Short mmCIF file of C-alpha atoms in Angstrom, two decimals:
data_model
loop_
_atom_site.label_atom_id
_atom_site.label_comp_id
_atom_site.label_asym_id
_atom_site.label_seq_id
_atom_site.Cartn_x
_atom_site.Cartn_y
_atom_site.Cartn_z
CA MET A 1 0.09 -0.01 -0.01
CA LYS A 2 1.26 3.47 -1.05
CA ALA A 3 2.41 5.79 1.70
CA GLY A 4 -0.39 7.91 2.96
CA TYR A 5 -3.31 5.20 2.83
CA GLY A 6 -2.65 3.12 5.92
CA LEU A 7 -5.70 3.06 8.10
CA GLU A 8 -3.84 5.10 10.67
CA ASP A 9 -2.92 7.81 7.96
CA VAL A 10 -6.47 7.92 6.59
CA ARG A 11 -7.51 8.27 10.38
CA GLU A 12 -5.03 11.15 10.54
CA LYS A 13 -6.67 12.77 7.55
CA ILE A 14 -10.23 12.10 8.83
CA LEU A 15 -9.44 13.64 12.31
CA SER A 16 -7.86 16.86 10.57
CA MET A 17 -11.03 17.16 8.62
CA ALA A 18 -12.94 17.19 12.01
CA ASP A 19 -15.68 20.48 12.13
CA GLY A 20 -16.80 20.87 15.72
CA SER A 21 -19.88 23.03 14.80
CA TYR A 22 -20.77 20.61 11.97
CA ARG A 23 -20.81 17.75 14.64
CA GLU A 24 -22.98 19.74 16.85
CA PHE A 25 -25.64 19.96 14.29
CA GLN A 26 -25.53 16.37 12.87
CA VAL A 27 -25.23 14.57 15.96
CA ARG A 28 -28.83 15.68 16.67
CA LEU A 29 -30.06 13.62 13.57
CA LEU A 30 -27.63 10.54 14.61
CA PRO A 31 -28.36 10.47 18.27
CA GLU A 32 -27.45 6.76 18.63
CA VAL A 33 -23.92 7.29 16.94
CA LYS A 34 -21.27 7.54 19.63
CA ASN A 35 -18.08 7.61 17.63
CA TYR A 36 -18.96 10.81 15.40
CA ILE A 37 -16.54 13.51 14.93
CA GLY A 38 -18.16 15.51 12.35
CA VAL A 39 -16.82 15.35 9.07
CA ARG A 40 -18.63 17.03 6.18
CA LEU A 41 -19.65 14.48 3.69
CA PRO A 42 -17.90 16.28 0.31
CA ALA A 43 -14.68 16.05 2.24
CA LEU A 44 -14.91 12.21 2.89
CA ARG A 45 -16.08 11.89 -0.97
CA LYS A 46 -13.05 13.67 -1.99
CA LEU A 47 -10.71 11.54 0.18
CA ALA A 48 -12.66 8.21 -1.04
CA LYS A 49 -12.35 9.22 -4.53
CA GLU A 50 -8.68 9.41 -3.99
CA ILE A 51 -8.12 6.30 -2.25
CA ALA A 52 -10.26 4.23 -4.73
CA ARG A 53 -8.35 5.66 -7.63
CA GLU A 54 -4.85 5.21 -5.98
CA GLU A 55 -4.94 2.04 -3.53
CA GLY A 56 -8.38 1.14 -3.28
CA GLY A 57 -8.33 -2.43 -3.06
CA SER A 58 -5.29 -2.62 -0.79
CA TYR A 59 -7.01 -0.06 1.63
CA LEU A 60 -10.28 -2.21 1.60
CA GLU A 61 -8.73 -5.22 2.35
CA GLU A 62 -7.57 -3.79 5.36
CA ALA A 63 -10.12 -1.42 6.39
CA LEU A 64 -13.05 -3.77 6.23
CA ASP A 65 -11.30 -6.33 8.47
CA ARG A 66 -11.08 -3.82 11.07
CA GLU A 67 -13.74 -4.16 14.15
CA PRO A 68 -16.55 -1.55 13.65
CA GLU A 69 -16.65 -0.94 17.41
CA LYS A 70 -12.81 0.09 17.24
CA GLU A 71 -13.64 2.52 14.26
CA LEU A 72 -14.78 6.36 13.78
CA PHE A 73 -18.42 6.96 12.57
CA GLU A 74 -16.51 8.59 9.18
CA GLU A 75 -14.06 5.76 8.79
CA ILE A 76 -16.87 3.50 8.10
CA MET A 77 -18.74 5.55 5.83
CA LEU A 78 -15.48 6.29 3.73
CA GLN A 79 -15.24 2.53 3.15
CA GLY A 80 -18.66 2.51 1.64
CA MET A 81 -17.77 5.42 -0.40
CA VAL A 82 -14.69 3.85 -1.72
CA ILE A 83 -16.78 0.80 -2.77
CA GLY A 84 -19.09 2.99 -4.53
CA TYR A 85 -16.17 4.80 -6.36
CA MET A 86 -13.87 1.59 -6.84
CA LYS A 87 -13.56 0.29 -10.72
CA GLY A 88 -13.20 -3.37 -11.44
CA ASP A 89 -15.02 -6.18 -11.89
CA ILE A 90 -18.61 -6.54 -10.32
CA SER A 91 -17.81 -9.75 -8.77
CA ASP A 92 -15.09 -8.06 -6.48
CA ILE A 93 -17.38 -5.02 -5.89
CA PHE A 94 -19.95 -7.71 -4.50
CA SER A 95 -17.21 -9.41 -2.54
CA TYR A 96 -16.50 -5.99 -0.73
CA THR A 97 -20.00 -4.87 -0.22
CA GLU A 98 -21.10 -8.10 1.53
CA ARG A 99 -18.05 -7.54 4.06
CA PHE A 100 -18.84 -4.09 4.39
CA LEU A 101 -22.75 -4.75 5.12
CA PRO A 102 -22.61 -5.96 8.70
CA LYS A 103 -20.85 -2.84 9.57
CA ILE A 104 -23.82 -0.72 9.02
CA ASP A 105 -25.83 0.06 11.68
CA ASN A 106 -27.69 3.73 11.11
CA TRP A 107 -29.60 5.12 8.14
CA SER A 108 -27.13 7.62 7.56
CA VAL A 109 -24.05 5.30 6.55
CA CYS A 110 -26.58 3.05 4.86
CA ASP A 111 -28.41 5.79 2.57
CA SER A 112 -24.99 7.24 1.84
CA PHE A 113 -23.48 4.06 0.48
CA CYS A 114 -26.45 3.52 -1.53
CA SER A 115 -26.46 6.96 -2.94
CA GLY A 116 -22.96 6.46 -4.10
CA TYR A 117 -23.48 2.57 -5.53
CA LYS A 118 -23.08 3.89 -9.31
CA HIS A 119 -22.50 -0.23 -9.93
CA ALA A 120 -26.36 -0.46 -10.15
CA VAL A 121 -26.38 1.74 -13.22
CA LYS A 122 -23.54 0.01 -14.98
CA CYS A 123 -24.63 -3.76 -14.25
CA ARG A 124 -28.39 -3.30 -13.43
CA GLU A 125 -29.36 -7.03 -14.00
CA GLN A 126 -26.57 -8.42 -12.11
CA VAL A 127 -27.00 -5.98 -9.20
CA TRP A 128 -30.84 -6.42 -8.97
CA GLU A 129 -30.20 -10.58 -9.00
CA TRP A 130 -27.40 -10.25 -6.68
CA LEU A 131 -29.63 -7.86 -4.34
CA GLU A 132 -32.43 -10.10 -3.60
CA GLN A 133 -30.90 -12.01 -1.33
CA PHE A 134 -30.41 -9.16 0.85
CA LEU A 135 -34.21 -8.67 1.33
CA LEU A 136 -34.52 -12.27 3.28
CA SER A 137 -31.65 -10.91 5.63
CA ASP A 138 -32.53 -10.88 9.46
CA ARG A 139 -30.38 -7.65 9.78
CA GLU A 140 -32.25 -4.32 9.92
CA PHE A 141 -29.79 -2.44 8.05
CA THR A 142 -29.08 -5.04 5.25
CA VAL A 143 -32.57 -5.25 4.08
CA ARG A 144 -32.72 -1.42 4.30
CA PHE A 145 -29.93 -1.40 2.15
CA ALA A 146 -31.44 -3.40 -0.51
CA LEU A 147 -34.73 -1.26 -0.52
CA VAL A 148 -32.72 1.91 -0.81
CA LEU A 149 -30.90 0.82 -3.66
CA LEU A 150 -33.72 -0.09 -5.17
CA LEU A 151 -35.44 3.13 -4.60
CA ASN A 152 -32.59 5.01 -5.92
CA TYR A 153 -31.87 2.93 -9.19
CA TYR A 154 -34.86 0.51 -10.07
CA ILE A 155 -38.05 2.88 -10.17
CA ASP A 156 -38.72 2.74 -13.95
CA ASP A 157 -40.73 0.90 -16.58
CA VAL A 158 -38.67 -2.31 -16.32
CA TYR A 159 -39.01 -2.74 -12.55
CA LEU A 160 -41.63 -1.27 -11.45
CA GLU A 161 -44.05 -4.12 -11.15
CA ARG A 162 -41.12 -6.21 -9.66
CA LEU A 163 -40.80 -3.53 -6.99
CA PHE A 164 -44.32 -3.85 -5.75
CA PHE A 165 -44.21 -7.79 -5.62
CA ILE A 166 -41.06 -7.04 -3.34
CA PHE A 167 -42.80 -4.43 -1.05
CA ASP A 168 -45.49 -7.11 -0.26
CA HIS A 169 -43.30 -9.90 0.55
CA VAL A 170 -40.28 -7.99 2.73
CA ARG A 171 -41.34 -9.29 6.21
CA HIS A 172 -38.76 -7.71 8.40
CA ASP A 173 -40.57 -5.53 10.88
CA GLY A 174 -37.40 -3.17 11.67
CA TYR A 175 -38.42 0.36 11.83
CA TYR A 176 -35.85 1.33 9.18
CA VAL A 177 -36.87 -1.24 6.89
CA ARG A 178 -40.76 -0.40 7.18
CA MET A 179 -39.53 3.41 6.63
CA ALA A 180 -37.62 2.52 3.29
CA ALA A 181 -40.18 0.80 2.06
CA ALA A 182 -42.48 3.60 2.50
CA TRP A 183 -39.78 5.81 0.87
CA ALA A 184 -39.56 4.02 -1.66
CA LEU A 185 -43.53 3.68 -2.37
CA SER A 186 -43.73 7.48 -2.31
CA MET A 187 -41.23 7.50 -5.14
CA CYS A 188 -42.97 5.12 -6.94
CA TYR A 189 -46.09 7.38 -6.75
CA ILE A 190 -44.56 10.71 -7.92
CA ARG A 191 -43.06 8.73 -10.97
CA TYR A 192 -45.85 6.54 -11.92
CA PRO A 193 -49.21 7.82 -9.88
CA GLU A 194 -51.77 5.62 -11.56
CA GLU A 195 -49.63 2.44 -11.27
CA THR A 196 -48.97 2.91 -7.80
CA MET A 197 -52.30 4.06 -6.83
CA ARG A 198 -53.77 0.56 -8.13
CA TYR A 199 -50.95 -1.23 -6.32
CA LEU A 200 -51.85 0.46 -3.08
CA GLY A 201 -55.57 -0.55 -3.39
CA GLU A 202 -54.37 -4.11 -3.32
CA SER A 203 -51.37 -4.48 -1.66
CA ARG A 204 -50.52 -6.74 1.54
CA LEU A 205 -48.42 -3.99 3.25
CA ASP A 206 -48.77 -3.65 7.27
CA SER A 207 -50.76 -0.23 8.18
CA PHE A 208 -47.65 1.28 9.49
CA THR A 209 -46.20 1.02 6.17
CA TYR A 210 -48.83 1.80 4.24
CA ASN A 211 -49.72 4.78 6.09
CA LYS A 212 -45.89 6.18 6.21
CA ALA A 213 -46.20 5.82 2.36
CA LEU A 214 -49.35 7.86 2.23
CA GLN A 215 -47.78 10.42 4.59
CA LYS A 216 -44.52 10.79 2.32
CA ILE A 217 -46.53 11.15 -0.50
CA MET A 218 -48.64 14.04 0.68
CA GLU A 219 -45.25 15.74 1.88
CA SER A 220 -44.27 15.83 -1.66
CA ARG A 221 -44.06 19.06 -3.67
CA CYS A 222 -44.48 17.08 -7.07
CA ILE A 223 -48.12 16.07 -6.27
CA THR A 224 -51.21 18.09 -7.03
CA ALA A 225 -53.75 19.54 -4.28
CA GLN A 226 -56.13 17.04 -5.86
CA GLN A 227 -54.12 14.10 -5.64
CA ARG A 228 -53.00 15.24 -1.79
CA GLU A 229 -56.73 14.89 -0.78
CA THR A 230 -57.34 11.52 -2.54
CA ILE A 231 -54.27 10.33 -0.59
CA ARG A 232 -55.23 11.64 2.59
CA GLY A 233 -58.81 9.69 2.30
CA MET A 234 -56.91 6.53 1.59
CA LYS A 235 -55.32 6.34 5.23
CA ARG A 236 -56.14 2.89 7.37
CA THR A 237 -57.43 3.38 10.75
CA GLY A 238 -56.25 1.02 13.50
CA GLY A 239 -54.25 -2.10 13.22
CA LEU A 240 -50.35 -2.28 12.87
#
């Protein structure tokens, strides 16, 4: 590994980018995170691109083996970003991802990782087929990873009906899983209102996910007043 990209070198770089005021702001959004020092995402992304370009494979081989309890929040976030920027065979990307997934324990790392996972653009069907296994995981944030990746890259004519099938069959009852499904459904409605309305009318969704999806749709600025009123009238009462 080149000088400057060892784990301790990278930690020093991260510590040098810490912003106390940003930490105070962000910690309110992530009260469960205890190892957060407050590095802004653009700075982390810049470092991740540099590492991926210069020494990504060697860095990940070492970093992914480190126990998450011994890492800063930003170090874990950085590893996900590096995976997103890596070039190479998709099977290697999948291997890095599978090693990284157990480290995800909050929505911020999960969603940032998904937003930068451009491999889903370049290898759509391969990523889709590989992703399906994670929808059956007993880990809350592994399932959320799959759902958020789907909402980022697969809401289109080709995959829409397959997405509806998935929403009906995801059975993990974790809060962050159900919120991801609701978020994905709201995005489906924004892009495909008629098809999504039909699905909502016949779905097997639990009431929490269903009502949260309606709430997120109503919060969107992309719908009309009439659509908002119709959605408001679809809310379920009672049940879970």
